[in-house]
Coordinates of C-alpha atoms and ligand atoms in Angstrom, one line a residue:
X296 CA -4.2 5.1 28.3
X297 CA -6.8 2.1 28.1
X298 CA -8.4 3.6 24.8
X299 CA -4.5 3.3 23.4
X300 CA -3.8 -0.3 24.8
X301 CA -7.3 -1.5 23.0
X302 CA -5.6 -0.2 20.1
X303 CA -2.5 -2.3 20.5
X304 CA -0.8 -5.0 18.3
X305 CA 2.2 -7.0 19.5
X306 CA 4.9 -7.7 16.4
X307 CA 7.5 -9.5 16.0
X308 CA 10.4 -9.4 14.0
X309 CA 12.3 -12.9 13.5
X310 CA 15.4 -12.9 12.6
X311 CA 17.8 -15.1 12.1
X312 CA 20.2 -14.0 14.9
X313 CA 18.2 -11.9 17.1
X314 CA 14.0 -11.7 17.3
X315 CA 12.2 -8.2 18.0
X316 CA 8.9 -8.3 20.4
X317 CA 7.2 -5.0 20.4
X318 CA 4.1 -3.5 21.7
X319 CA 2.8 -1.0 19.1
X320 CA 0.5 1.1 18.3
X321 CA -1.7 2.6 15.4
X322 CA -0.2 5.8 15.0
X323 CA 3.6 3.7 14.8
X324 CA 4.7 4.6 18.0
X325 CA 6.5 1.6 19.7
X326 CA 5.1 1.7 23.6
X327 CA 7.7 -1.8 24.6
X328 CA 10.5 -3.6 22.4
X329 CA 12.8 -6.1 24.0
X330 CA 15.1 -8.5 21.9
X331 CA 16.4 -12.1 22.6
X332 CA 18.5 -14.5 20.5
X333 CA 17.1 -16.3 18.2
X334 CA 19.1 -19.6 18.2
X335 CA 18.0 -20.6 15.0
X336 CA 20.9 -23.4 15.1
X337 CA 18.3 -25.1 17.9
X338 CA 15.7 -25.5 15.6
X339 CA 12.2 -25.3 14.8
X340 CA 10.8 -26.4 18.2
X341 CA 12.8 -24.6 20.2
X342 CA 12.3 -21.2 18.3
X343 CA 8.4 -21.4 18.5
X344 CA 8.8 -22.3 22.2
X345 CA 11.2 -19.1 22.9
X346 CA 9.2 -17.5 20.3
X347 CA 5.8 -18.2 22.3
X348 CA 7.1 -17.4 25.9
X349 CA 8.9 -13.9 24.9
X350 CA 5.0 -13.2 23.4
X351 CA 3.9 -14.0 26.8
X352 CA 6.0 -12.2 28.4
X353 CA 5.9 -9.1 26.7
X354 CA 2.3 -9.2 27.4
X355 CA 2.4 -9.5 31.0
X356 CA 5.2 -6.6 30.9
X357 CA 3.0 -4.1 29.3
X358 CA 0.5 -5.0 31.6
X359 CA -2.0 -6.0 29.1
X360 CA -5.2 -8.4 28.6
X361 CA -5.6 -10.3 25.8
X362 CA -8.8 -7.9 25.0
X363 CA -6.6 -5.3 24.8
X364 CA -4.4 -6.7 21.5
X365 CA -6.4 -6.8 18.1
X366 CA -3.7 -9.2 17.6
X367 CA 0.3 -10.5 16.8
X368 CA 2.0 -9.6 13.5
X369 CA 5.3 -11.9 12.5
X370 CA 7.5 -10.5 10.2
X371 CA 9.8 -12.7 9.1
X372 CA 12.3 -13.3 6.5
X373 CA 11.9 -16.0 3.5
X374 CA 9.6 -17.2 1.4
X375 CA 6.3 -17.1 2.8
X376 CA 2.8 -18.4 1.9
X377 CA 1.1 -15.5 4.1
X378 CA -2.7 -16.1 3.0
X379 CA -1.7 -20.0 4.5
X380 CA 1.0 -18.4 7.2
X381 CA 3.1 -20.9 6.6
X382 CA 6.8 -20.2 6.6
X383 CA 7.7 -21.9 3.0
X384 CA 11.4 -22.0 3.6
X385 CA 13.9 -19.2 5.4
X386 CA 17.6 -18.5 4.7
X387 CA 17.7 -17.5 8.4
X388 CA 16.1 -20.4 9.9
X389 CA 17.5 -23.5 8.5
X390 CA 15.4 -26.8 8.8
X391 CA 12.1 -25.0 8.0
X392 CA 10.4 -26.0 5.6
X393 CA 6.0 -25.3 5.4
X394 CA 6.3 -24.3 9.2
X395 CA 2.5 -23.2 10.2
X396 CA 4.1 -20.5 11.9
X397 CA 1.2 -18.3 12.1
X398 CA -1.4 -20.8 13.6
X399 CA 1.3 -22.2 16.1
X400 CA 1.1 -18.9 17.2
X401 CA -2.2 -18.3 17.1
X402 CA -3.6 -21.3 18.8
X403 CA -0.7 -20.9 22.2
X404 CA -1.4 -17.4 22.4
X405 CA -5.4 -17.1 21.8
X406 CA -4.9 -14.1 19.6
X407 CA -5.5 -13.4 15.8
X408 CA -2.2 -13.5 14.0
X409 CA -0.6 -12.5 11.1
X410 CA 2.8 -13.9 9.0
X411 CA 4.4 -11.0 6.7
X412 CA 7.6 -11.3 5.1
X413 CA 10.0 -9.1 6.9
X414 CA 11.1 -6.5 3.8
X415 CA 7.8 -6.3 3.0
X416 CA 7.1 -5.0 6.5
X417 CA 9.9 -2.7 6.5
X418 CA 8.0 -1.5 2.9
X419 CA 4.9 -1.1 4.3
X420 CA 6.1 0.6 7.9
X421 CA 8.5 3.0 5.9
X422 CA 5.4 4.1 3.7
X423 CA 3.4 4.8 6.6
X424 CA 5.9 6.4 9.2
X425 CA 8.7 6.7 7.4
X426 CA 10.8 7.8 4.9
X427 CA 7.8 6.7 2.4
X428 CA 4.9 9.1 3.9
X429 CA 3.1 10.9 1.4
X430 CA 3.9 8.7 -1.5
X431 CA 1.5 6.4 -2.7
X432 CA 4.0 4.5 -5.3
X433 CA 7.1 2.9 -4.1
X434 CA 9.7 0.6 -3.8
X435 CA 11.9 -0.4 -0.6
X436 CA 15.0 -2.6 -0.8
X437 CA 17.1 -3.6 2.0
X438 CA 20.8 -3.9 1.2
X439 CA 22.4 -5.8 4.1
X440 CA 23.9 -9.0 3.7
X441 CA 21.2 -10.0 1.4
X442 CA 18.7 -8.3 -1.0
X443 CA 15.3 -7.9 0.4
X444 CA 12.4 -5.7 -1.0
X445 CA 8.6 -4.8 -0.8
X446 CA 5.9 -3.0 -3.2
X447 CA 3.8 -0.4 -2.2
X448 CA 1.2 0.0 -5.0
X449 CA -1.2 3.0 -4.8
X450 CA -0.6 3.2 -1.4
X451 CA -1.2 -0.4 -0.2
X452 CA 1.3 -3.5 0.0
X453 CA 1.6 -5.4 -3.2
X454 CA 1.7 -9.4 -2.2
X455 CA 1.1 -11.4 -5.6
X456 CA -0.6 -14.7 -6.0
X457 CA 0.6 -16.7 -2.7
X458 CA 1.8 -13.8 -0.8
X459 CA 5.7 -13.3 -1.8
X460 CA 5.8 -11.1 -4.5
X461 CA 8.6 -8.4 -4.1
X462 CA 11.7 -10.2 -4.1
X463 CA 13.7 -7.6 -5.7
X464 CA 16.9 -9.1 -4.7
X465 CA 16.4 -12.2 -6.4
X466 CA 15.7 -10.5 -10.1
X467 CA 18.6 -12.2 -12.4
X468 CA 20.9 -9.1 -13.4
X469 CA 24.0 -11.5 -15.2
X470 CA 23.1 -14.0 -16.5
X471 CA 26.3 -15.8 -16.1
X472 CA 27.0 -14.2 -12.4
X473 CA 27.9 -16.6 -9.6
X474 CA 25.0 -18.5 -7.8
X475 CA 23.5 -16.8 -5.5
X476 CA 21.9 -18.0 -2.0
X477 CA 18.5 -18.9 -3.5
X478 CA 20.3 -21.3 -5.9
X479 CA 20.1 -19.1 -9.1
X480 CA 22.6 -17.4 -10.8
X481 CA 23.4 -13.6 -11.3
X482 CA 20.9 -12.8 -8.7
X483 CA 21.1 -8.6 -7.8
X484 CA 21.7 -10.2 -4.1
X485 CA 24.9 -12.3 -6.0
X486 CA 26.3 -8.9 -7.4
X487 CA 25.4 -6.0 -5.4
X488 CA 25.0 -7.1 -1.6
X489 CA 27.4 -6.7 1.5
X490 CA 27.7 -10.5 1.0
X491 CA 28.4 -10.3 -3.0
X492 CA 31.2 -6.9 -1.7
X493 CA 32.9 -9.1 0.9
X494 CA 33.4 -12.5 -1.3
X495 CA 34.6 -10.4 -4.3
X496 CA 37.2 -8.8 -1.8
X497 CA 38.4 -12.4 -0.7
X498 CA 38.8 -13.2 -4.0
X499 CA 40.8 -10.7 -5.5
X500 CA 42.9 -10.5 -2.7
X501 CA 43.6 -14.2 -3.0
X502 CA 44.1 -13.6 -6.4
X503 CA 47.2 -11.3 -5.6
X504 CA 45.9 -7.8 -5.9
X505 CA 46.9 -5.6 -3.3
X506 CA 44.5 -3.6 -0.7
X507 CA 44.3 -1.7 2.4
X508 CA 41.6 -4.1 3.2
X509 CA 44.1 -6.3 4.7
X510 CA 45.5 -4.0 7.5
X511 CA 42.2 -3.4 8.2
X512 CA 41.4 -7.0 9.1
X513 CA 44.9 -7.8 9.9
X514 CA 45.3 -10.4 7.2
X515 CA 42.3 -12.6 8.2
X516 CA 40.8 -12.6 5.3
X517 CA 37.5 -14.6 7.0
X518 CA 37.0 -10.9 8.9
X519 CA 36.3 -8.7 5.9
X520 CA 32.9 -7.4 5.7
X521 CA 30.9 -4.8 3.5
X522 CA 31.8 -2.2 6.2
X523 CA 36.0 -2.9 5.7
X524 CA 35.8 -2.5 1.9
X525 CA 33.5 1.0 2.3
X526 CA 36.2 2.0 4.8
X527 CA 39.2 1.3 2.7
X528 CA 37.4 2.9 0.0
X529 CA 36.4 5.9 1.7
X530 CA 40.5 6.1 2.2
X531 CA 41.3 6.1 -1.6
X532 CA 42.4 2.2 -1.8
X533 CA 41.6 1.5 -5.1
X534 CA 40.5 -2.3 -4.9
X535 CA 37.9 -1.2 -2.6
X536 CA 36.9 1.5 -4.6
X537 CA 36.8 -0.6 -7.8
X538 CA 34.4 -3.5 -5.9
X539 CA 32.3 -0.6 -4.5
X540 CA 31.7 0.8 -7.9
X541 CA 31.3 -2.2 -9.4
X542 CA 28.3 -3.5 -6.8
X543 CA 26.8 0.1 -7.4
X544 CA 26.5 0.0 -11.2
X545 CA 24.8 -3.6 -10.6
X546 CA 22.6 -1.9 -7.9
X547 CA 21.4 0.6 -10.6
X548 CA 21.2 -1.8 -13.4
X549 CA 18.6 -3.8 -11.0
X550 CA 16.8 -0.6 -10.0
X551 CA 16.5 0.8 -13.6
X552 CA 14.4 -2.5 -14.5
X553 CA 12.3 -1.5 -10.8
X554 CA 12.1 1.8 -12.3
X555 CA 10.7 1.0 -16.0
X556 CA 8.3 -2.0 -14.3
X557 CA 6.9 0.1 -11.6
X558 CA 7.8 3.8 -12.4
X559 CA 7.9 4.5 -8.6
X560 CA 8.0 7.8 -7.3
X561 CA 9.9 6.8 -5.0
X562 CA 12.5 4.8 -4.1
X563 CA 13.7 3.6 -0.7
X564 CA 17.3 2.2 0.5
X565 CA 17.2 0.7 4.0
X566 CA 20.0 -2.2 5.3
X567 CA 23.4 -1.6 6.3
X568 CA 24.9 -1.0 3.3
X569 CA 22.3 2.6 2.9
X570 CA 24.6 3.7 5.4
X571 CA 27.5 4.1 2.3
X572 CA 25.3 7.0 1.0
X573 CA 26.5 8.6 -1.6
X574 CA 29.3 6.1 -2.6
X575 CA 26.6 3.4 -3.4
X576 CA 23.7 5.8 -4.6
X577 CA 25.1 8.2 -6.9
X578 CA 26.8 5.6 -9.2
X579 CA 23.5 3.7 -9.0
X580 CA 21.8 6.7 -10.6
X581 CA 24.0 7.0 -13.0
X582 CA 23.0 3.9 -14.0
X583 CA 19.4 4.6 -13.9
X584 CA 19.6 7.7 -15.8
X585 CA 21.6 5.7 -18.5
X586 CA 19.2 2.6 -18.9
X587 CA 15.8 3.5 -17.6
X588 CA 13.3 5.5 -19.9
X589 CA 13.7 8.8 -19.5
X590 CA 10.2 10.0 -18.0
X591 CA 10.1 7.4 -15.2
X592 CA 14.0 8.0 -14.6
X593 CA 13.7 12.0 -14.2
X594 CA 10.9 11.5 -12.3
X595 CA 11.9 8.7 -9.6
X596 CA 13.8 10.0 -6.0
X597 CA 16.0 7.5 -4.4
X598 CA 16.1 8.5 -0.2
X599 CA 17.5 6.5 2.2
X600 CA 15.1 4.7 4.9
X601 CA 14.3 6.2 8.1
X602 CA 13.0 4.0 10.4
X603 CA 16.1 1.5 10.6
X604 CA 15.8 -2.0 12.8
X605 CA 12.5 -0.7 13.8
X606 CA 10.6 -0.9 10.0
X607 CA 10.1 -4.6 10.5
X608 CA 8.2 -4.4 13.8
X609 CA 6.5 -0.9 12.6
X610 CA 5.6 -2.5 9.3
X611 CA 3.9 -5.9 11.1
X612 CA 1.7 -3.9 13.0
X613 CA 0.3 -1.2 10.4
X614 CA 0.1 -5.1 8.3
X615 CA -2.4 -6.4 11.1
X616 CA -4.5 -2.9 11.4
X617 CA -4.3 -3.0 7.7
X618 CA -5.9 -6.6 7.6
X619 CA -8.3 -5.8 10.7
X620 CA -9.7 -2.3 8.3
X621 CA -10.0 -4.4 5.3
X622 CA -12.1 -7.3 6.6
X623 CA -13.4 -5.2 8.6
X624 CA -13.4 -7.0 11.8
X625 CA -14.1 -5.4 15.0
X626 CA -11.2 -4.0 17.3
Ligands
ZN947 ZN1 18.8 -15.1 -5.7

């Protein structure tokens, strides 16, 4: 087992509510993963410090030297500078702002590190081990409460000029759509997320319309999620069904401009909305089909991911062996 623990990399997968610490190895396989709250709310200090000691102690757990790690990736979500690894600003961690995330972490654990943005991870550790193996051209987008993405361009991660390109949630699909998180308007995330399904729910419930969805949260409105409207529409209600469909044809009007920019041959749908299948997907090819050029349309597969909460961690390593190839440092 020591020629596999030299071989080691210890990611991380900050999120906003809980953080992921994982020993893993080359071939993907995950050999430790614990979890701990975040507590984002406590801020920045207090993260790094919880951040830094569940490092620590996730080291001494898999019994491993320092030797033994070719070093820590971070995935985390936001808008990253990742050639700097500064954390530029995070919707999950308020009160950052240019936090030198990757040399904080760096300098208290004596290991090389590395800062990726989290979808990007999940791109790049879906291409290698998971639903994206074998395909050398593709797209990943996580469809949770927000919109995430990541480009994998002839078979290695597309970053752009400061390291955030693929922010496929933030392409503007309406122009005159409501503002969306990241302060633009019409935003695919604004239209076609779980948090774009829920608000449109609220409001047209408030609005008078009538719905199943509010037995289903027993009239607190505050408790509807993407999950209660998929429910009521997998029953027939026809509010939910209408808000379903309408997020879906948004989905494929965003993923026919992915197709004719990229012409992927794949595309993959992770998050917690990839678990509405069919109801989601087939109205989004539709769309696709429709308004994407026929050759990259026909030839494009959409498959749902396959690696779930583990593609962050996954991808954050392959990032770091990746990185350690490329410069060709010694393991
Ligand atoms: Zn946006």
């Amino acid at each position: 087992m020591s020629g596999n623990k030299q071989q080691s990399v210890l990611s991380v997968d900050l999120g906003g509510t809980k953080t992921i610490v994982a020993v893993v190895l080359p071939t993907g396989k995950i050999i430790s993963r614990r979890y701990y709250l975040t507590l984002a709310d406590e801020g920045t200090r207090a993260v790094l410090n919880r951040l830094s000691s569940a490092i620590n102690q996730s080291i001494a757990q898999a019994r491993l030297k320092n030797t033994e790690l070719i070093g820590i990736g971070i995935a985390a979500a936001g808008i990253l500078d990742t050639r700097k690894g500064i954390v530029a600003t995070s919707p999950n961690l308020p009160g950052w702002h240019n936090v030198q995330l990757r040399d904080v972490i760096a300098a208290r654990s004596g290991l090389a590190t590395y800062l990726i943005n989290d979808a990007s991870a999940a791109a790049l550790g879906e291409h290698r081990f998971g639903a994206g193996r074998g395909f050398d051209n593709l797209l990943y987008l996580t469809v949770s409460t927000g919109i995430g993405g990541g480009i994998i361009i002839n078979g290695e991660l597309y970053s752009g000029a400061d390291g955030c390109a693929g922010e496929l949630g933030h392409i503007t699909i309406e122009a005159d759509g409501p503002q969306c998180h990241c302060g633009n308007f019409g935003c695919l995330e604004a239209m076609a997320s779980g948090w774009a399904i829920s608000t449109e729910a609220v409001t047209r419930i408030n609005q008078g319309e009538s719905s199943s969805i509010i037995e289903l949260v027993d009239s607190r409105l505050e408790n509807i999620t993407a999950e209660t409207v998929a429910a009521a529409a997998r029953g027939g209600d026809q509010l939910a069904c209408d808000i379903v469909t309408k997020a879906a044809n948004y989905l494929g009007i965003g993923l026919a401009n992915l197709v004719n920019i990229f012409n992927p041959e794949l595309i993959v749908i992770g998050g917690g909305l990839s678990k509405m299948g069919n109801m989601l997907l087939r109205p989004a090819r539709k769309v696709i089909e429709e308004r994407a050029f026929r050759l990259p349309a026909q030839s494009v597969r959409i498959v749902r991911a396959q690696l779930g909460s583990n593609a962050g961690i996954i991808g954050a390593a392959a990032y770091v062996y990746d990185y350690r190839v490329k410069t060709g440092a010694k393991v």
